[in-house]
Amino acid sequence: MFKIVKKRDLADVSKLMEVEAPLVARKAQPGQFIILRIHENGERIPLTIADSDKEKGTITIIFQEVGKTTKELGALEEGDSLRDFVGPLGQAMELPTSGRVIAVGGGVGIAPIYPKVKAFHQAGMEVISIIGARTADLLILEDEMRAVSKELHICTDDGTKGHHGFVSDILQGMLDDKSQKIDEIIAVGPLPMMRVVANQTKPYGIKTVVSLNPIMVDGTGMCGCCRVSVGGETKFTCVDGPVFDAHQVDFEELTRRGQMYLPEEKEALDKYKEECGCGGGNSEIG
Ligand code: NAD
Ligand code: FES
């Protein structure tokens, strides 16, 4: 069993938890994720390792209560335990040691981009971050992102904080500013956002990576559930990713596959709401 040692509300429906998992914490690297199960009959959900502490033996996860399982997870308190907590899974991210990176985080995608930005920062790179949410109340990890970024740009779809518009608006301004060299761009967020960023940066020939979060089951490359076409080859996000070259990802196929289980996810959530009078599905990594 894996004990929840800390729980914090980040925004309306986003929560942070620190979980005691010393063996995972000992090996965790930026870009990797865990798969947890709340109880014996629970769904397996992947979540990015947002932070890890080798001394304390803890792993930090951040999630948004969007489906049955994340709702159930959000209802747990400090002192409660999780049945399974498997990891670290996936490939660690490649870390260049110098240069200028632009990090684009959208919505809940700010949680998985944070450990990557922190790692870039610690490796000595100059990171310019752009984060966005639908509205100011949904913006998470602003202080944490500011602490590891040379510049932080904030956007909200409704204009309640920072730039009134999408993260891609700010990115376009930076791409057009020829006085500032950009060595790499990393984007993590909803699929439409990552697709837009990939299309924006391609004509400029700037290396761009995205962190994908398709539905996963085993997390070890056996079920095929998380497959994605990258550069015309089939890859498994859980073992080959989750970070991939954005210009090689087939976003069209990924979008179609992501919608395959929406009816089942809705059914599970409705049943859960009926049973406990609250709300809750598959969640997100990145
Ligand atoms: P959202 O729809 O509120 O979007 C967040 C921000 O992304 C927006 O404020 C905007 O700045 C940008 N954005 C969204 N659509 C865009 C577009 N078409 N063009 C340009 N910019 C755009 O996101 P949310 O509801 O907080 O996040 C939920 C989604 O994020 C889910 O689909 C979830 O699966 C995904 N997610 C992905 C990861 C990952 O690792 N890639 C991790 C967590 C969540
Ligand atoms: Fe089964 Fe990746 S989750 S192959």
Tab-separated table of C-alpha atoms and ligand atoms in Angstrom:
chain	number	residue	atom	x	y	z
A	1	MET	CA	0.000	0.000	0.000
A	2	PHE	CA	1.189	3.531	-0.800
A	3	LYS	CA	0.354	6.253	1.725
A	4	ILE	CA	-0.774	9.762	0.751
A	5	VAL	CA	1.388	12.023	2.941
A	6	LYS	CA	0.233	15.385	1.567
A	7	LYS	CA	-2.793	16.688	-0.291
A	8	ARG	CA	-3.304	20.236	-1.635
A	9	ASP	CA	-6.027	21.851	-3.725
A	10	LEU	CA	-4.446	23.709	-6.694
A	11	ALA	CA	-7.529	25.015	-8.462
A	12	ASP	CA	-11.221	24.286	-8.605
A	13	VAL	CA	-10.841	20.666	-9.695
A	14	SER	CA	-7.063	20.147	-9.658
A	15	LYS	CA	-5.331	18.434	-6.753
A	16	LEU	CA	-1.741	17.700	-5.775
A	17	MET	CA	-0.788	14.614	-3.757
A	18	GLU	CA	2.525	13.475	-2.358
A	19	VAL	CA	2.645	9.685	-2.136
A	20	GLU	CA	5.118	7.543	-0.204
A	21	ALA	CA	6.793	5.328	-2.827
A	22	PRO	CA	10.546	5.139	-2.040
A	23	LEU	CA	11.490	2.673	-4.779
A	24	VAL	CA	9.818	4.810	-7.448
A	25	ALA	CA	11.314	8.029	-6.021
A	26	ARG	CA	14.821	6.530	-6.083
A	27	LYS	CA	14.737	6.109	-9.872
A	28	ALA	CA	12.272	8.761	-11.117
A	29	GLN	CA	13.483	11.100	-13.878
A	30	PRO	CA	11.812	14.051	-15.657
A	31	GLY	CA	9.347	12.948	-18.300
A	32	GLN	CA	8.398	9.667	-16.626
A	33	PHE	CA	5.056	8.653	-15.169
A	34	ILE	CA	3.378	6.202	-12.813
A	35	ILE	CA	0.231	4.093	-13.098
A	36	LEU	CA	-1.890	3.870	-9.984
A	37	ARG	CA	-4.873	1.884	-8.828
A	38	ILE	CA	-6.904	3.143	-5.899
A	39	HIS	CA	-8.272	-0.231	-4.801
A	40	GLU	CA	-8.371	-3.892	-5.845
A	41	ASN	CA	-11.165	-3.361	-8.408
A	42	GLY	CA	-10.049	0.103	-9.504
A	43	GLU	CA	-9.164	1.373	-12.973
A	44	ARG	CA	-5.447	1.808	-13.747
A	45	ILE	CA	-4.662	5.451	-14.542
A	46	PRO	CA	-1.391	6.992	-15.711
A	47	LEU	CA	-0.194	10.249	-14.124
A	48	THR	CA	2.991	12.220	-14.730
A	49	ILE	CA	5.579	12.338	-11.957
A	50	ALA	CA	5.285	16.043	-11.208
A	51	ASP	CA	8.104	15.932	-8.665
A	52	SER	CA	10.078	13.397	-6.653
A	53	ASP	CA	12.071	13.472	-3.432
A	54	LYS	CA	14.643	10.703	-3.049
A	55	GLU	CA	15.365	11.581	0.622
A	56	LYS	CA	11.725	11.560	1.691
A	57	GLY	CA	10.927	8.709	-0.690
A	58	THR	CA	7.908	10.506	-2.136
A	59	ILE	CA	6.406	11.136	-5.556
A	60	THR	CA	4.165	14.129	-6.307
A	61	ILE	CA	1.233	13.680	-8.666
A	62	ILE	CA	-1.197	16.330	-9.932
A	63	PHE	CA	-4.550	15.511	-11.446
A	64	GLN	CA	-7.825	17.096	-12.455
A	65	GLU	CA	-11.072	15.509	-11.347
A	66	VAL	CA	-12.515	14.763	-14.778
A	67	GLY	CA	-13.753	11.179	-14.559
A	68	LYS	CA	-14.830	8.466	-12.142
A	69	THR	CA	-11.338	7.438	-10.990
A	70	THR	CA	-9.860	10.927	-10.642
A	71	LYS	CA	-12.959	11.944	-8.681
A	72	GLU	CA	-12.481	8.929	-6.368
A	73	LEU	CA	-8.787	9.824	-6.014
A	74	GLY	CA	-9.645	13.415	-5.140
A	75	ALA	CA	-11.908	12.199	-2.343
A	76	LEU	CA	-8.981	10.506	-0.548
A	77	GLU	CA	-7.252	12.368	2.259
A	78	GLU	CA	-3.785	12.520	3.830
A	79	GLY	CA	-3.182	9.212	5.629
A	80	ASP	CA	-5.238	7.185	3.134
A	81	SER	CA	-3.429	4.667	0.929
A	82	LEU	CA	-3.408	3.604	-2.731
A	83	ARG	CA	-3.465	-0.089	-3.686
A	84	ASP	CA	-0.866	0.107	-6.532
A	85	PHE	CA	1.642	2.727	-7.574
A	86	VAL	CA	3.826	1.402	-10.415
A	87	GLY	CA	6.791	3.234	-11.908
A	88	PRO	CA	8.792	5.028	-12.979
A	89	LEU	CA	7.428	4.207	-16.451
A	90	GLY	CA	8.285	5.612	-19.888
A	91	GLN	CA	11.485	7.166	-21.163
A	92	ALA	CA	13.264	9.960	-19.331
A	93	MET	CA	13.444	13.153	-21.348
A	94	GLU	CA	16.604	14.101	-23.237
A	95	LEU	CA	18.198	17.089	-21.497
A	96	PRO	CA	20.423	19.452	-23.451
A	97	THR	CA	22.679	21.519	-21.193
A	98	SER	CA	22.642	24.898	-22.902
A	99	GLY	CA	20.411	26.993	-25.095
A	100	ARG	CA	17.004	28.600	-25.033
A	101	VAL	CA	13.794	26.626	-24.645
A	102	ILE	CA	10.184	27.703	-24.910
A	103	ALA	CA	7.793	25.652	-22.788
A	104	VAL	CA	4.089	25.815	-23.658
A	105	GLY	CA	1.702	24.394	-21.054
A	106	GLY	CA	-2.069	24.326	-21.460
A	107	GLY	CA	-4.583	23.673	-18.681
A	108	VAL	CA	-3.894	20.457	-16.782
A	109	GLY	CA	-0.890	20.037	-19.108
A	110	ILE	CA	0.922	22.589	-16.906
A	111	ALA	CA	1.339	19.805	-14.318
A	112	PRO	CA	3.303	17.465	-16.614
A	113	ILE	CA	5.321	20.313	-18.150
A	114	TYR	CA	6.493	21.624	-14.751
A	115	PRO	CA	9.018	18.812	-13.969
A	116	LYS	CA	10.400	19.131	-17.513
A	117	VAL	CA	10.871	22.904	-17.192
A	118	LYS	CA	12.463	22.410	-13.784
A	119	ALA	CA	14.897	19.868	-15.271
A	120	PHE	CA	15.768	22.206	-18.184
A	121	HIS	CA	16.330	25.010	-15.671
A	122	GLN	CA	18.535	22.842	-13.443
A	123	ALA	CA	20.521	21.743	-16.494
A	124	GLY	CA	21.368	25.409	-17.135
A	125	MET	CA	19.033	26.178	-20.002
A	126	GLU	CA	17.158	29.461	-20.366
A	127	VAL	CA	13.449	28.643	-20.249
A	128	ILE	CA	10.690	30.974	-21.412
A	129	SER	CA	7.353	29.555	-20.281
A	130	ILE	CA	3.887	30.240	-21.653
A	131	ILE	CA	1.003	28.817	-19.643
A	132	GLY	CA	-2.705	29.123	-20.283
A	133	ALA	CA	-6.073	28.108	-18.926
A	134	ARG	CA	-9.721	28.743	-19.748
A	135	THR	CA	-10.019	31.141	-16.818
A	136	ALA	CA	-7.786	32.471	-14.002
A	137	ASP	CA	-9.279	30.119	-11.382
A	138	LEU	CA	-8.164	27.094	-13.413
A	139	LEU	CA	-4.542	28.205	-13.706
A	140	ILE	CA	-2.223	25.912	-11.742
A	141	LEU	CA	1.429	26.011	-10.593
A	142	GLU	CA	1.985	29.672	-11.507
A	143	ASP	CA	4.497	30.288	-8.677
A	144	GLU	CA	6.291	27.002	-9.283
A	145	MET	CA	6.605	27.711	-13.033
A	146	ARG	CA	7.821	31.269	-12.366
A	147	ALA	CA	10.559	29.943	-10.063
A	148	VAL	CA	12.106	27.812	-12.827
A	149	SER	CA	11.516	30.107	-15.819
A	150	LYS	CA	13.469	33.161	-17.011
A	151	GLU	CA	10.165	34.634	-18.228
A	152	LEU	CA	6.614	33.490	-17.563
A	153	HIS	CA	3.727	34.470	-19.848
A	154	ILE	CA	0.163	33.841	-18.722
A	155	CYS	CA	-2.892	33.515	-20.958
A	156	THR	CA	-6.555	32.944	-20.254
A	157	ASP	CA	-9.249	32.218	-22.823
A	158	ASP	CA	-11.626	34.672	-21.094
A	159	GLY	CA	-9.038	37.379	-20.304
A	160	THR	CA	-9.358	37.062	-16.515
A	161	LYS	CA	-5.544	36.976	-16.200
A	162	GLY	CA	-2.653	37.834	-18.501
A	163	HIS	CA	-3.065	37.733	-22.272
A	164	HIS	CA	-6.666	37.373	-23.428
A	165	GLY	CA	-6.342	34.410	-25.774
A	166	PHE	CA	-4.519	31.136	-26.409
A	167	VAL	CA	-0.920	30.222	-25.550
A	168	SER	CA	-0.292	29.856	-29.283
A	169	ASP	CA	-0.801	33.650	-29.739
A	170	ILE	CA	2.175	34.413	-27.484
A	171	LEU	CA	4.240	31.654	-29.078
A	172	GLN	CA	3.619	33.120	-32.554
A	173	GLY	CA	5.010	36.476	-31.405
A	174	MET	CA	8.163	34.734	-30.201
A	175	LEU	CA	8.533	32.767	-33.426
A	176	ASP	CA	8.261	36.008	-35.407
A	177	ASP	CA	10.867	37.757	-33.233
A	178	LYS	CA	14.006	36.917	-35.212
A	179	SER	CA	16.287	38.617	-32.614
A	180	GLN	CA	15.864	35.718	-30.154
A	181	LYS	CA	17.154	32.288	-31.121
A	182	ILE	CA	14.989	29.379	-30.009
A	183	ASP	CA	16.728	26.011	-29.680
A	184	GLU	CA	13.778	23.863	-28.666
A	185	ILE	CA	10.065	24.041	-27.946
A	186	ILE	CA	8.171	21.718	-25.649
A	187	ALA	CA	4.375	21.681	-25.549
A	188	VAL	CA	2.136	19.790	-23.136
A	189	GLY	CA	-1.620	20.219	-22.945
A	190	PRO	CA	-4.811	19.273	-24.743
A	191	LEU	CA	-4.344	17.574	-28.133
A	192	PRO	CA	-5.710	20.532	-30.169
A	193	MET	CA	-3.144	22.799	-28.483
A	194	MET	CA	-0.212	20.449	-29.158
A	195	ARG	CA	-1.348	20.023	-32.759
A	196	VAL	CA	-1.538	23.792	-33.274
A	197	VAL	CA	1.928	24.295	-31.750
A	198	ALA	CA	3.397	21.549	-33.973
A	199	ASN	CA	1.892	23.186	-37.071
A	200	GLN	CA	3.101	26.627	-35.950
A	201	THR	CA	6.740	25.648	-35.394
A	202	LYS	CA	7.205	23.284	-38.359
A	203	PRO	CA	7.792	26.026	-40.972
A	204	TYR	CA	10.490	27.513	-38.721
A	205	GLY	CA	12.366	24.191	-38.504
A	206	ILE	CA	12.654	24.435	-34.695
A	207	LYS	CA	12.899	21.152	-32.775
A	208	THR	CA	9.537	20.678	-31.052
A	209	VAL	CA	8.522	17.921	-28.674
A	210	VAL	CA	5.159	17.040	-27.138
A	211	SER	CA	4.214	14.791	-24.243
A	212	LEU	CA	1.263	12.564	-25.152
A	213	ASN	CA	-1.431	11.150	-22.891
A	214	PRO	CA	-3.475	8.510	-24.725
A	215	ILE	CA	-5.542	5.921	-22.883
A	216	MET	CA	-3.293	3.324	-21.232
A	217	VAL	CA	-3.929	-0.052	-19.644
A	218	ASP	CA	-0.779	-2.032	-18.730
A	219	GLY	CA	1.830	0.697	-19.262
A	220	THR	CA	4.446	-1.866	-20.312
A	221	GLY	CA	3.978	-2.138	-24.086
A	222	MET	CA	1.798	-5.264	-24.047
A	223	CYS	CA	-1.817	-4.175	-24.661
A	224	GLY	CA	-1.282	-1.797	-27.595
A	225	CYS	CA	-3.847	0.619	-26.208
A	226	CYS	CA	-1.528	3.640	-26.211
A	227	ARG	CA	-0.202	3.223	-29.763
A	228	VAL	CA	0.546	6.286	-31.816
A	229	SER	CA	1.999	6.758	-35.310
A	230	VAL	CA	5.237	8.742	-35.231
A	231	GLY	CA	7.051	9.317	-38.510
A	232	GLY	CA	4.954	6.549	-40.084
A	233	GLU	CA	5.990	3.977	-37.450
A	234	THR	CA	3.826	2.563	-34.691
A	235	LYS	CA	5.093	3.528	-31.259
A	236	PHE	CA	3.751	2.765	-27.800
A	237	THR	CA	3.481	5.902	-25.704
A	238	CYS	CA	4.065	3.995	-22.459
A	239	VAL	CA	7.444	2.507	-23.394
A	240	ASP	CA	8.680	4.635	-26.333
A	241	GLY	CA	7.328	7.946	-24.994
A	242	PRO	CA	5.525	9.820	-23.635
A	243	VAL	CA	7.703	12.537	-25.248
A	244	PHE	CA	7.849	12.501	-29.065
A	245	ASP	CA	8.938	14.717	-31.968
A	246	ALA	CA	5.850	16.875	-32.514
A	247	HIS	CA	6.475	17.200	-36.255
A	248	GLN	CA	6.320	13.402	-36.677
A	249	VAL	CA	3.166	12.679	-34.629
A	250	ASP	CA	-0.020	11.738	-36.498
A	251	PHE	CA	-2.399	14.005	-34.542
A	252	GLU	CA	-5.360	13.145	-36.763
A	253	GLU	CA	-5.203	9.445	-35.770
A	254	LEU	CA	-4.481	10.283	-32.137
A	255	THR	CA	-7.567	12.495	-31.950
A	256	ARG	CA	-9.748	9.722	-33.439
A	257	ARG	CA	-8.383	7.103	-31.045
A	258	GLY	CA	-8.839	9.440	-28.066
A	259	GLN	CA	-12.551	9.637	-28.762
A	260	MET	CA	-13.108	5.860	-29.006
A	261	TYR	CA	-14.111	5.252	-25.405
A	262	LEU	CA	-15.960	8.494	-24.667
A	263	PRO	CA	-19.373	6.725	-24.363
A	264	GLU	CA	-17.939	4.154	-21.890
A	265	GLU	CA	-16.176	6.892	-19.893
A	266	LYS	CA	-19.420	8.857	-19.671
A	267	GLU	CA	-21.341	5.751	-18.605
A	268	ALA	CA	-18.812	4.991	-15.822
A	269	LEU	CA	-18.972	8.589	-14.597
A	270	ASP	CA	-22.780	8.710	-14.622
A	271	LYS	CA	-22.947	5.419	-12.678
A	272	TYR	CA	-20.433	6.711	-10.137
A	273	LYS	CA	-22.383	9.964	-9.688
A	274	GLU	CA	-25.570	7.970	-9.194
A	275	GLU	CA	-23.951	5.716	-6.577
A	276	CYS	CA	-22.239	8.373	-4.468
A	277	GLY	CA	-23.837	11.665	-5.429
A	278	CYS	CA	-20.554	13.124	-6.710
A	279	GLY	CA	-18.635	13.024	-10.055
A	280	GLY	CA	-15.348	11.160	-11.640
A	281	GLY	CA	-12.629	8.249	-16.072
A	282	ASN	CA	-9.445	7.882	-17.587
A	283	SER	CA	-6.968	10.542	-16.708
A	284	GLU	CA	-3.919	12.233	-17.981
A	285	ILE	CA	-0.220	11.853	-18.232
A	286	GLY	CA	2.251	13.936	-20.008
B	1	NAD	P1	-8.241	23.490	-22.010
B	1	NAD	O1	-9.079	22.984	-23.107
B	1	NAD	O2	-8.818	24.313	-20.967
B	1	NAD	O3	-7.007	24.283	-22.685
B	1	NAD	C1	-5.957	24.818	-21.904
B	1	NAD	C2	-5.237	25.849	-22.719
B	1	NAD	O4	-4.650	25.257	-23.873
B	1	NAD	C3	-6.118	26.962	-23.241
B	1	NAD	O5	-6.322	27.936	-22.273
B	1	NAD	C4	-5.328	27.478	-24.442
B	1	NAD	O6	-4.353	28.398	-24.084
B	1	NAD	C5	-4.665	26.202	-24.942
B	1	NAD	N1	-5.446	25.659	-26.058
B	1	NAD	C6	-6.526	24.845	-25.997
B	1	NAD	N2	-7.004	24.589	-27.234
B	1	NAD	C7	-6.200	25.263	-28.087
B	1	NAD	C8	-6.168	25.414	-29.503
B	1	NAD	N3	-7.064	24.812	-30.302
B	1	NAD	N4	-5.206	26.202	-30.045
B	1	NAD	C9	-4.289	26.799	-29.255
B	1	NAD	N5	-4.265	26.705	-27.917
B	1	NAD	C10	-5.205	25.950	-27.339
B	1	NAD	O7	-7.461	22.292	-21.340
B	1	NAD	P2	-7.874	21.528	-19.987
B	1	NAD	O8	-9.342	21.288	-19.969
B	1	NAD	O9	-7.236	22.099	-18.806
B	1	NAD	O10	-7.117	20.175	-20.239
B	1	NAD	C11	-7.798	19.051	-20.516
B	1	NAD	C12	-7.126	18.332	-21.646
B	1	NAD	O11	-5.717	18.271	-21.470
B	1	NAD	C13	-7.643	16.923	-21.719
B	1	NAD	O12	-7.943	16.659	-23.071
B	1	NAD	C14	-6.456	16.109	-21.254
B	1	NAD	O13	-6.463	14.837	-21.848
B	1	NAD	C15	-5.290	16.960	-21.689
B	1	NAD	N6	-4.080	16.713	-20.917
B	1	NAD	C16	-2.943	16.411	-21.604
B	1	NAD	C17	-1.798	16.101	-20.924
B	1	NAD	C18	-0.567	15.687	-21.662
B	1	NAD	O14	0.303	15.106	-21.051
B	1	NAD	N7	-0.462	15.994	-22.932
B	1	NAD	C19	-1.789	16.121	-19.544
B	1	NAD	C20	-2.938	16.480	-18.870
B	1	NAD	C21	-4.085	16.766	-19.579
B	2	FES	FE1	-0.532	-0.972	-23.095
B	2	FES	FE2	1.043	1.079	-23.671
B	2	FES	S1	-0.528	0.997	-22.220
B	2	FES	S2	0.942	-0.851	-24.672
